[in-house]
Coordinates of C-alpha atoms and ligand atoms in Angstrom, one line a residue:
M334 CA 13.6 -11.3 6.9
S335 CA 14.2 -9.7 3.5
R336 CA 17.8 -10.0 2.5
I337 CA 19.7 -8.7 -0.4
S338 CA 23.0 -9.6 -2.1
G339 CA 24.9 -8.2 -5.0
P340 CA 25.3 -9.2 -8.6
R341 CA 27.2 -12.4 -9.1
Q342 CA 28.9 -11.1 -12.2
G343 CA 29.9 -7.6 -12.9
G344 CA 27.4 -7.1 -15.7
S345 CA 25.6 -4.0 -14.3
V346 CA 26.9 -0.8 -12.7
E347 CA 26.3 -0.9 -9.0
T348 CA 26.2 2.3 -7.0
A349 CA 28.0 3.0 -3.8
R350 CA 24.6 3.1 -2.1
F351 CA 24.1 -0.5 -3.2
D352 CA 27.3 -1.5 -1.5
I353 CA 26.1 0.0 1.7
A354 CA 22.9 -1.8 1.3
V355 CA 24.7 -5.1 1.0
R356 CA 26.9 -4.4 4.0
L357 CA 23.9 -3.6 6.1
A358 CA 22.2 -6.8 5.4
W359 CA 23.6 -9.1 8.0
D360 CA 20.9 -11.6 8.7
W361 CA 21.8 -14.1 5.9
N362 CA 20.8 -17.2 7.7
V363 CA 17.3 -16.4 9.0
P364 CA 15.2 -19.5 8.3
I365 CA 12.1 -19.3 6.2
N366 CA 9.3 -19.1 8.6
S367 CA 6.3 -20.9 7.3
S368 CA 4.0 -19.5 10.0
R369 CA 4.7 -15.9 9.2
P370 CA 1.8 -13.5 9.9
W371 CA -0.7 -13.1 7.1
W372 CA 0.2 -9.4 6.3
Q373 CA 3.9 -10.1 5.6
H374 CA 3.3 -11.4 2.1
S375 CA -0.3 -10.4 1.4
V376 CA -1.8 -8.5 -1.5
C377 CA -4.2 -5.8 -0.4
Y378 CA -6.7 -4.1 -2.7
Q379 CA -7.4 -0.4 -2.0
I380 CA -11.0 0.6 -2.1
Y381 CA -11.7 4.3 -2.5
V382 CA -15.2 4.0 -1.1
R383 CA -17.0 6.7 -3.0
S384 CA -15.7 5.4 -6.4
F385 CA -15.8 1.6 -6.0
A386 CA -19.4 0.5 -6.3
D387 CA -22.7 2.2 -5.5
G388 CA -25.2 0.0 -3.7
N389 CA -28.1 2.4 -3.4
G390 CA -28.1 4.1 -6.8
D391 CA -27.3 7.7 -5.6
G392 CA -24.1 7.9 -7.8
V393 CA -21.8 7.6 -4.8
G394 CA -20.0 4.4 -3.9
D395 CA -21.0 2.9 -0.5
V396 CA -20.5 0.1 2.0
A397 CA -23.4 -2.0 0.5
G398 CA -21.7 -1.6 -2.9
I399 CA -18.5 -3.0 -1.5
E400 CA -20.3 -6.0 -0.1
Q401 CA -22.0 -6.7 -3.4
R402 CA -18.6 -6.7 -5.2
L403 CA -16.7 -8.8 -2.7
P404 CA -17.0 -12.0 -4.9
Y405 CA -15.2 -10.0 -7.7
L406 CA -12.4 -9.3 -5.3
A407 CA -12.2 -12.9 -4.1
D408 CA -12.0 -14.0 -7.7
L409 CA -9.2 -11.5 -8.3
G410 CA -7.2 -13.3 -5.7
I411 CA -6.4 -10.6 -3.2
D412 CA -6.0 -11.3 0.6
S413 CA -7.3 -8.1 2.1
V414 CA -9.0 -4.8 1.3
W415 CA -8.2 -1.3 2.7
I416 CA -11.2 0.9 2.7
T417 CA -10.7 4.7 2.7
P418 CA -12.7 6.6 5.4
F419 CA -16.4 6.0 5.5
Y420 CA -17.0 7.7 8.8
T421 CA -19.3 10.7 9.4
S422 CA -17.8 13.6 7.6
P423 CA -18.7 16.8 5.8
Q424 CA -16.8 15.3 2.9
L425 CA -14.6 18.3 2.2
D426 CA -11.7 16.0 1.7
H427 CA -13.8 13.0 0.9
G428 CA -13.8 11.5 4.3
Y429 CA -10.3 12.5 5.5
D430 CA -12.2 15.1 7.5
V431 CA -13.9 13.0 10.1
S432 CA -16.5 14.5 12.4
D433 CA -17.5 11.2 14.2
Y434 CA -14.9 8.4 14.2
R435 CA -17.3 5.8 15.6
D436 CA -20.1 5.9 12.9
V437 CA -20.6 5.4 9.2
D438 CA -21.6 8.5 7.2
P439 CA -25.2 8.1 5.9
L440 CA -23.8 8.7 2.4
F441 CA -22.0 5.4 2.7
G442 CA -24.5 3.4 4.8
S443 CA -24.7 2.5 8.5
L444 CA -22.8 0.6 11.1
A445 CA -25.1 -2.4 10.4
D446 CA -24.1 -2.2 6.7
F447 CA -20.4 -2.2 7.8
D448 CA -20.9 -5.2 10.1
S449 CA -22.6 -7.1 7.3
M450 CA -19.9 -6.3 4.8
L451 CA -17.2 -7.3 7.3
G452 CA -18.9 -10.6 8.0
R453 CA -19.2 -11.3 4.3
A454 CA -15.6 -10.4 3.6
H455 CA -14.4 -12.7 6.4
A456 CA -16.6 -15.5 5.0
L457 CA -14.7 -15.1 1.7
D458 CA -11.4 -15.1 3.5
I459 CA -10.8 -11.4 2.8
R460 CA -9.3 -9.3 5.7
V461 CA -10.5 -5.8 6.1
I462 CA -8.3 -2.8 6.9
V463 CA -10.0 0.5 7.7
D464 CA -8.5 4.0 7.5
L465 CA -7.6 5.9 10.7
V466 CA -7.2 9.7 10.5
P467 CA -5.3 10.8 13.7
N468 CA -3.5 13.9 12.4
H469 CA -6.6 16.1 12.2
T470 CA -10.3 16.0 12.6
S471 CA -13.0 17.8 10.6
S472 CA -13.7 21.4 11.7
E473 CA -17.2 20.0 12.3
H474 CA -16.0 17.6 14.9
P475 CA -17.6 18.4 18.3
W476 CA -14.1 18.9 19.8
F477 CA -13.4 21.7 17.3
T478 CA -16.7 23.4 17.6
A479 CA -16.2 23.4 21.3
A480 CA -12.7 24.8 20.8
L481 CA -14.0 27.6 18.8
A482 CA -16.6 28.4 21.4
S483 CA -13.9 28.4 24.2
A484 CA -11.3 30.9 25.3
P485 CA -7.6 30.8 24.3
G486 CA -5.8 28.5 26.7
S487 CA -8.9 26.5 27.5
R488 CA -8.9 22.7 27.7
E489 CA -11.0 22.7 24.5
R490 CA -8.4 24.7 22.6
E491 CA -5.6 22.6 23.9
R492 CA -6.8 19.6 21.8
Y493 CA -5.8 21.5 18.7
V494 CA -2.8 23.7 17.7
F495 CA -4.1 27.3 18.5
R496 CA -1.6 30.1 18.7
D497 CA -1.7 33.9 18.8
G498 CA -0.6 35.4 15.5
S499 CA 2.6 37.3 14.8
G500 CA 3.0 40.9 13.8
R501 CA 1.0 43.9 14.9
G502 CA -2.3 42.8 16.5
G503 CA -1.4 39.1 15.7
A504 CA -2.5 39.7 12.2
K505 CA 0.0 37.4 10.6
P506 CA 0.2 33.6 10.9
P507 CA 2.3 32.2 13.8
N508 CA 4.9 30.8 11.4
N509 CA 5.6 30.3 7.7
W510 CA 4.3 26.8 7.3
R511 CA 2.3 26.0 4.1
S512 CA -0.6 23.6 3.7
I513 CA 0.0 20.5 1.6
F514 CA -3.0 21.5 -0.4
G515 CA -1.7 25.1 -1.0
G516 CA -1.8 28.4 0.8
P517 CA -0.9 29.0 4.5
A518 CA -1.2 26.2 7.0
W519 CA -3.0 28.6 9.4
T520 CA -6.5 30.1 9.6
R521 CA -7.5 32.9 11.9
V522 CA -10.5 32.4 14.1
D523 CA -12.9 35.2 13.4
G524 CA -14.2 36.4 16.7
G525 CA -13.6 33.0 18.4
H526 CA -15.5 32.5 21.6
V527 CA -18.5 34.1 23.2
D528 CA -16.7 36.9 25.0
D529 CA -14.4 37.7 22.1
D530 CA -15.4 40.7 20.0
G531 CA -12.4 40.8 17.7
P532 CA -10.4 38.6 15.4
G533 CA -8.9 35.8 17.5
Q534 CA -6.1 33.2 17.5
W535 CA -4.9 31.1 14.6
Y536 CA -5.2 27.3 14.2
L537 CA -2.9 25.0 12.3
H538 CA -4.1 22.8 9.4
L539 CA -1.5 21.1 7.4
F540 CA -4.2 20.2 4.9
D541 CA -7.5 22.0 4.3
A542 CA -8.8 24.7 6.6
S543 CA -11.6 22.2 7.4
Q544 CA -9.0 19.8 8.8
P545 CA -7.6 21.3 12.0
D546 CA -4.5 19.5 13.3
L547 CA -4.8 17.8 16.6
N548 CA -2.3 18.5 19.4
W549 CA -0.7 15.2 20.1
W550 CA 1.3 16.6 23.1
N551 CA -2.1 16.6 24.9
P552 CA -2.6 13.1 26.4
E553 CA -6.4 13.4 25.9
V554 CA -5.8 13.1 22.1
G555 CA -3.9 9.9 22.4
D556 CA -6.4 8.4 24.8
E557 CA -9.2 9.2 22.4
F558 CA -7.5 7.4 19.5
E559 CA -6.7 4.4 21.6
S560 CA -10.4 4.2 22.3
I561 CA -11.2 4.6 18.6
L562 CA -8.8 1.8 17.7
R563 CA -10.5 -0.5 20.2
F564 CA -14.0 0.5 18.9
W565 CA -13.1 -0.9 15.4
L566 CA -11.0 -3.8 16.7
D567 CA -14.0 -4.9 18.8
R568 CA -16.1 -4.8 15.6
G569 CA -13.6 -7.2 14.1
V570 CA -11.5 -5.2 11.6
D571 CA -8.1 -6.8 10.8
G572 CA -6.1 -3.6 10.7
F573 CA -5.7 0.1 10.1
R574 CA -4.1 2.3 7.5
I575 CA -2.7 5.2 9.4
D576 CA -3.3 8.5 7.6
V577 CA -0.4 11.0 7.8
A578 CA 1.4 8.6 10.2
H579 CA 4.5 10.8 10.1
G580 CA 2.7 14.0 11.0
L581 CA 1.1 13.8 14.5
Y582 CA 3.7 15.7 16.5
K583 CA 4.7 19.2 15.7
P584 CA 7.6 20.8 17.6
N585 CA 6.1 22.9 20.4
D586 CA 8.2 26.0 19.3
L587 CA 6.6 25.7 15.8
V588 CA 9.9 26.8 14.3
D589 CA 9.7 28.3 10.8
K590 CA 10.4 26.0 7.9
K591 CA 13.8 27.0 6.4
R592 CA 13.8 27.9 2.7
G593 CA 14.9 25.4 0.1
D594 CA 13.5 22.1 -1.0
R595 CA 16.0 20.1 1.0
A596 CA 15.5 22.0 4.2
P597 CA 14.3 19.8 7.1
M598 CA 10.5 19.8 7.5
P599 CA 9.8 20.5 11.2
M600 CA 6.2 19.2 10.9
W601 CA 7.1 15.7 9.7
D602 CA 8.6 12.6 11.1
Q603 CA 9.3 13.8 14.6
P604 CA 10.7 11.1 17.0
E605 CA 7.7 11.3 19.3
V606 CA 5.4 9.7 16.7
H607 CA 7.1 6.3 17.4
E608 CA 5.9 6.2 21.0
V609 CA 2.3 6.4 19.7
Y610 CA 2.9 3.4 17.5
R611 CA 4.5 1.4 20.3
R612 CA 1.3 1.9 22.3
W613 CA -0.8 0.9 19.4
H614 CA 1.3 -2.1 18.8
K615 CA 0.5 -3.3 22.3
I616 CA -3.3 -2.7 21.7
L617 CA -3.2 -4.7 18.4
E618 CA -1.4 -7.5 20.1
E619 CA -4.1 -7.8 22.8
Y620 CA -6.5 -9.0 20.0
D621 CA -6.4 -12.4 18.4
G622 CA -6.1 -12.9 14.6
Q623 CA -2.9 -11.0 13.9
R624 CA -4.3 -7.5 13.7
M625 CA -2.0 -5.0 12.0
A626 CA -1.5 -1.4 10.9
V627 CA 0.1 0.2 7.8
A628 CA 1.7 3.6 8.0
E629 CA 1.2 6.2 5.4
A630 CA 4.5 8.0 6.1
W631 CA 6.1 10.0 3.4
T632 CA 9.6 10.0 4.7
D633 CA 12.9 11.1 3.2
T634 CA 14.7 7.8 3.0
P635 CA 14.0 4.0 3.2
E636 CA 15.8 4.0 6.6
S637 CA 13.4 6.6 8.1
M638 CA 10.5 4.6 6.6
A639 CA 11.8 1.5 8.2
R640 CA 11.7 3.1 11.7
Y641 CA 7.8 2.9 11.5
I642 CA 8.0 -0.9 11.3
R643 CA 10.4 -1.7 14.1
A644 CA 9.4 -4.9 15.9
D645 CA 7.4 -3.0 18.5
E646 CA 5.8 -0.5 16.2
L647 CA 3.5 -0.9 13.1
Q648 CA 3.5 -3.9 10.8
Q649 CA 3.8 -2.2 7.4
A650 CA 4.8 1.1 5.9
F651 CA 4.0 2.0 2.3
N652 CA 7.2 2.1 0.2
F653 CA 6.6 5.4 -1.6
H654 CA 10.1 5.4 -3.0
W655 CA 8.9 2.5 -5.2
L656 CA 5.9 4.4 -6.3
S657 CA 8.0 7.5 -7.0
A658 CA 10.7 5.8 -9.0
K659 CA 10.8 6.7 -12.7
W660 CA 10.7 4.1 -15.4
S661 CA 14.3 3.0 -15.3
A662 CA 16.0 -0.3 -14.3
A663 CA 18.6 1.6 -12.3
A664 CA 15.9 3.5 -10.4
F665 CA 14.0 0.3 -9.7
R666 CA 17.2 -1.4 -8.6
D667 CA 18.2 1.3 -6.3
V668 CA 14.8 1.4 -4.6
V669 CA 14.7 -2.4 -4.3
T670 CA 18.2 -2.7 -2.8
E671 CA 17.9 0.2 -0.5
T672 CA 14.5 -0.8 0.7
L673 CA 15.4 -4.4 1.4
A674 CA 18.5 -3.3 3.2
A675 CA 16.5 -0.8 5.3
V676 CA 13.7 -3.3 6.3
S677 CA 16.2 -6.0 7.1
L678 CA 17.8 -3.6 9.6
V679 CA 14.6 -3.7 11.6
D680 CA 13.8 -7.3 10.8
A681 CA 10.7 -6.4 8.9
T682 CA 9.3 -6.9 5.4
A683 CA 8.7 -4.3 2.6
T684 CA 5.3 -3.0 1.4
W685 CA 5.2 -2.2 -2.3
V686 CA 2.7 0.1 -4.0
L687 CA 2.5 1.7 -7.4
S688 CA -0.8 3.7 -7.3
N689 CA -3.3 5.1 -4.8
H690 CA -6.0 7.8 -4.6
D691 CA -3.5 10.6 -4.2
V692 CA -1.2 10.1 -7.2
V693 CA -1.5 10.0 -10.9
R694 CA -2.3 6.4 -12.0
H695 CA 0.8 4.6 -13.0
V696 CA -0.3 3.7 -16.6
T697 CA -0.3 7.4 -17.2
R698 CA 2.8 8.1 -15.2
Y699 CA 4.7 5.6 -17.4
G700 CA 3.6 7.4 -20.6
G701 CA 0.0 6.4 -21.1
G702 CA -1.6 4.5 -24.0
D703 CA -0.3 1.1 -25.0
K704 CA 3.2 1.9 -23.9
G705 CA 2.1 3.1 -20.5
L706 CA -0.1 0.0 -20.1
A707 CA 2.7 -2.4 -21.1
R708 CA 5.0 -0.7 -18.6
A709 CA 2.4 -0.7 -15.9
K710 CA 1.9 -4.4 -16.3
A711 CA 5.6 -5.0 -16.3
A712 CA 6.1 -2.9 -13.1
V713 CA 3.3 -4.7 -11.3
L714 CA 4.7 -8.1 -12.2
M715 CA 8.1 -7.1 -10.9
M716 CA 6.5 -5.7 -7.7
L717 CA 4.5 -8.9 -7.1
G718 CA 7.7 -11.0 -7.4
L719 CA 9.4 -9.0 -4.6
P720 CA 9.5 -10.3 -1.1
G721 CA 7.0 -8.6 1.2
S722 CA 3.4 -7.3 0.8
A723 CA 1.9 -5.2 -2.0
Y724 CA -1.1 -2.9 -2.4
I725 CA -3.0 -2.5 -5.6
Y726 CA -5.4 0.4 -6.2
Q727 CA -8.9 -0.1 -7.5
G728 CA -9.0 0.1 -11.3
E729 CA -5.4 -0.7 -11.9
E730 CA -6.5 -4.3 -12.5
L731 CA -8.5 -2.8 -15.4
G732 CA -5.5 -0.8 -16.7
L733 CA -7.4 2.5 -16.1
E734 CA -5.6 5.7 -16.8
Q735 CA -5.8 9.1 -15.1
V736 CA -8.8 11.0 -16.3
A737 CA -8.7 14.7 -17.3
V738 CA -11.5 15.9 -15.0
L739 CA -12.9 19.3 -16.1
P740 CA -12.7 22.1 -13.7
E741 CA -16.4 22.3 -13.1
H742 CA -16.4 18.7 -11.8
R743 CA -13.4 18.9 -9.6
E744 CA -13.9 18.3 -5.9
D745 CA -10.4 17.9 -4.5
P746 CA -9.6 20.6 -2.0
T747 CA -6.1 20.8 -3.5
Y748 CA -7.6 22.3 -6.7
F749 CA -9.5 24.9 -4.7
R750 CA -6.5 25.9 -2.5
S751 CA -3.7 25.8 -5.1
G752 CA -5.3 26.0 -8.5
E753 CA -3.4 22.8 -9.5
V754 CA -5.4 20.1 -11.2
G755 CA -5.7 18.0 -8.1
R756 CA -6.4 14.3 -7.5
D757 CA -9.8 13.8 -8.9
G758 CA -8.4 12.2 -12.1
C759 CA -7.4 9.0 -10.3
R760 CA -10.7 8.8 -8.4
V761 CA -13.2 8.4 -11.2
P762 CA -15.8 5.6 -10.4
I763 CA -15.1 2.1 -11.6
P764 CA -16.7 0.9 -14.8
W765 CA -18.4 -2.4 -14.2
S766 CA -20.5 -3.2 -17.2
G767 CA -22.5 -1.8 -20.2
S768 CA -21.4 0.5 -23.0
E769 CA -22.0 3.9 -21.5
P770 CA -21.7 5.8 -18.2
P771 CA -22.6 4.9 -15.4
Y772 CA -21.2 1.6 -16.6
G773 CA -23.1 -0.4 -14.0
F774 CA -21.6 1.7 -11.1
G775 CA -25.0 1.5 -9.3
P776 CA -28.3 -0.2 -9.7
G777 CA -30.0 2.5 -11.8
D778 CA -29.0 5.2 -14.3
A779 CA -27.7 7.8 -11.8
Q780 CA -24.5 9.3 -13.1
P781 CA -21.6 8.9 -10.7
W782 CA -20.2 11.8 -8.7
L783 CA -17.4 12.2 -11.2
P784 CA -18.1 11.7 -15.0
Q785 CA -16.6 8.6 -16.5
P786 CA -14.9 8.8 -20.0
A787 CA -16.5 7.3 -23.1
E788 CA -13.3 5.2 -23.8
W789 CA -14.0 3.2 -20.7
K790 CA -16.7 1.2 -22.5
D791 CA -14.0 -1.2 -23.6
L792 CA -12.4 -1.4 -20.1
T793 CA -15.4 -2.4 -18.0
V794 CA -15.1 -5.5 -15.8
E795 CA -17.7 -7.1 -18.0
A796 CA -15.8 -6.4 -21.3
Q797 CA -12.5 -7.6 -19.7
E798 CA -14.1 -10.8 -18.4
A799 CA -14.9 -11.7 -22.0
D800 CA -11.3 -11.1 -23.2
P801 CA -8.7 -13.6 -22.1
D802 CA -6.0 -11.1 -23.0
S803 CA -7.4 -8.3 -20.9
T804 CA -5.5 -6.6 -18.1
L805 CA -8.0 -8.0 -15.6
H806 CA -7.2 -11.6 -16.7
F807 CA -3.5 -10.7 -16.4
Y808 CA -3.9 -9.5 -12.8
R809 CA -5.9 -12.6 -11.9
K810 CA -3.2 -14.8 -13.4
V811 CA -0.3 -13.0 -11.7
L812 CA -2.0 -13.1 -8.3
A813 CA -2.8 -16.8 -8.7
T814 CA 0.8 -17.5 -9.9
R815 CA 2.2 -15.5 -7.1
R816 CA 0.3 -17.6 -4.6
E817 CA 1.5 -20.8 -6.3
V818 CA 5.2 -20.0 -6.7
T819 CA 6.1 -17.5 -4.0
T820 CA 4.3 -19.0 -1.0
G821 CA 7.0 -20.0 1.5
I822 CA 10.0 -19.2 -0.7
S823 CA 13.0 -17.4 0.6
D824 CA 13.0 -13.6 0.9
E825 CA 16.6 -13.4 0.0
V826 CA 17.1 -11.3 -3.2
T827 CA 20.2 -11.4 -5.4
V828 CA 20.7 -8.8 -8.1
L829 CA 21.9 -10.7 -11.2
G830 CA 24.1 -9.3 -13.8
S831 CA 21.9 -8.5 -16.8
A832 CA 21.7 -6.6 -20.1
P833 CA 21.8 -2.7 -20.0
G834 CA 18.4 -1.2 -19.2
T835 CA 17.2 -4.4 -17.4
L836 CA 16.9 -5.4 -13.8
A837 CA 17.1 -9.1 -13.0
L838 CA 16.5 -10.3 -9.4
R839 CA 16.7 -13.9 -8.1
R840 CA 14.5 -14.7 -5.1
G841 CA 16.1 -17.4 -3.0
D842 CA 16.8 -20.2 -5.5
A843 CA 13.3 -20.5 -6.8
L844 CA 12.4 -17.5 -8.9
V845 CA 14.0 -15.0 -11.2
C846 CA 12.2 -11.7 -12.1
I847 CA 13.4 -9.6 -14.9
I848 CA 12.2 -6.2 -16.2
N849 CA 13.3 -4.6 -19.4
C850 CA 13.0 -0.8 -19.2
G851 CA 15.3 -0.3 -22.1
S852 CA 14.4 0.3 -25.7
R853 CA 15.8 -2.9 -27.2
P854 CA 15.1 -6.6 -26.7
A855 CA 17.3 -7.9 -24.0
K856 CA 18.9 -11.3 -23.6
V857 CA 17.5 -13.2 -20.6
P858 CA 20.4 -14.4 -18.3
A859 CA 21.1 -18.1 -19.0
E860 CA 20.5 -19.0 -15.4
A861 CA 16.9 -17.7 -15.4
G862 CA 15.2 -21.0 -16.0
R863 CA 11.8 -21.9 -17.2
L864 CA 9.3 -19.0 -18.1
V865 CA 6.5 -18.9 -15.6
I866 CA 4.6 -15.7 -16.6
S867 CA 5.3 -12.6 -18.6
S868 CA 3.6 -9.2 -18.7
G869 CA 3.4 -9.2 -22.5
P870 CA 4.3 -11.3 -25.5
M871 CA 7.8 -12.9 -25.3
H872 CA 10.3 -13.3 -28.1
G873 CA 10.9 -17.0 -28.7
N874 CA 14.7 -16.7 -28.8
G875 CA 15.4 -16.1 -25.1
T876 CA 15.0 -12.4 -25.2
L877 CA 12.7 -10.1 -23.3
P878 CA 11.0 -7.3 -25.3
P879 CA 11.2 -3.7 -24.1
D880 CA 8.5 -2.6 -21.6
T881 CA 8.1 -6.2 -20.5
A882 CA 8.8 -8.2 -17.3
A883 CA 8.8 -11.9 -16.8
W884 CA 9.2 -14.5 -14.0
F885 CA 11.3 -17.6 -14.5
A886 CA 11.4 -20.7 -12.2
T887 CA 14.9 -21.8 -11.5
A888 CA 13.9 -25.2 -10.2
Ligands
NOJ1285 C1 -3.5 11.4 3.0 C2 -4.7 10.9 2.3 O1 -4.3 9.8 1.5 C3 -5.2 12.0 1.4 O2 -6.2 11.6 0.5 C4 -5.7 13.1 2.4 O3 -6.1 14.2 1.6 C5 -4.6 13.5 3.4 N1 -3.9 12.4 3.9 C6 -5.2 14.3 4.5 O4 -5.9 13.4 5.3

């Protein structure tokens, strides 16, 4: 599907890795398929449920709030939404700690609210992707409470990763693995089960201690998740975002992690995970309407990412290499060429993303302030010109920056386990209207669960609606233009020779996308064609200002 070829003139320095990418791309003559599945070129809007819109006025976003704001999303021009977990949960990791996978947490509404929101989304032509959390449950899940009440070796304990400790009396964790959120990845059961009068076994949690890892070697676990998939597919969801998709299987010997940043990570990306996705692929195919799943898989290379989207596995995998690239034309070029080469190997399309609820918002990553915003708009314009699908994170269409959340307001378990600032700063509730918090987040005056900054008064949806030069209008225009000029065009990408500090890509023979990451205005290649859209003001004399991207139509 996606294809990549090299620069037609020797203008820019190409790396050895790029040569490999070009050699790997063999499918030059694949015809453009006008009946491609919807998810291959869609734009999905990520809703972090507790921070999007509050329908009942308790200061926490909910499903009714999402439904009320669907017309806003339809106007924005997205194709689908991904909603982060809204299932029953003690909320110790804001829903990524699920205690009942088949119900809606009362904090967010009810199953009836969900059905109503789903129906309204479909009526507006918006597909709905829900989050599935298969790596771990909440420690309040009935399976885990049963495991705690049962003896070592019992069927109940076999659903999780329980082990005896090492050292004298089993007082040390079974291995040296660390939690992603900080601290050891093991917690010892105190007492344990009814007949146990001493400290007991340890259980594995790659995240918070309230998120025990499931034992995917146990077929009962796989059966349960297939049933959960069907539960939501039967309700009509269009797809799933698979949390920690690369994590499910841990080697049975639980070998220690070797020291050093580059040492292999025994807990991630084990070959057995792919068998799970082959089974899920078959289930998705049983349903009509092109149901899909997107992997959250933090893998080492584009090639290992692409293994999750082989023809008989999942449909999309987030390209976190794009999100992690620094502000540099060379870095962007390497990611684009390596990604397109990797996905073409498995005949799949790429899935681009710049921000989500786990990372610092990209306006801030690119330097913050006016410069950060200019770069963020340039990067998103470049991203949306690339072949494949893209995800945008709520609030990026308003140009929101990361917020410095004070320690007393922080809720992210990362902060409590590691002392690091954590992820709350990208999760501050959306400002909709008005000149002071809660900025129309809910129907009344209840302050949202995280405080919103005073500067956001100029960034509300209402304020930006009224300003034709706002970031919101820019996103609407880009999404509308994308629909108009990229629908059905070739996925073949050619890297053009271009000025230092810039990256110029030609898509088929229809579109040229250029980004200037350098510090000087750069000449636009002569072959670029007619200007279609730019992320900032253009210079009249055929040059692209720094921190700006533009699309040109070659026809
Ligand atoms: C990835 C999710 O995006 C993140 O928010 C969560 O904390 C971890 N997985 C654990 O579920």
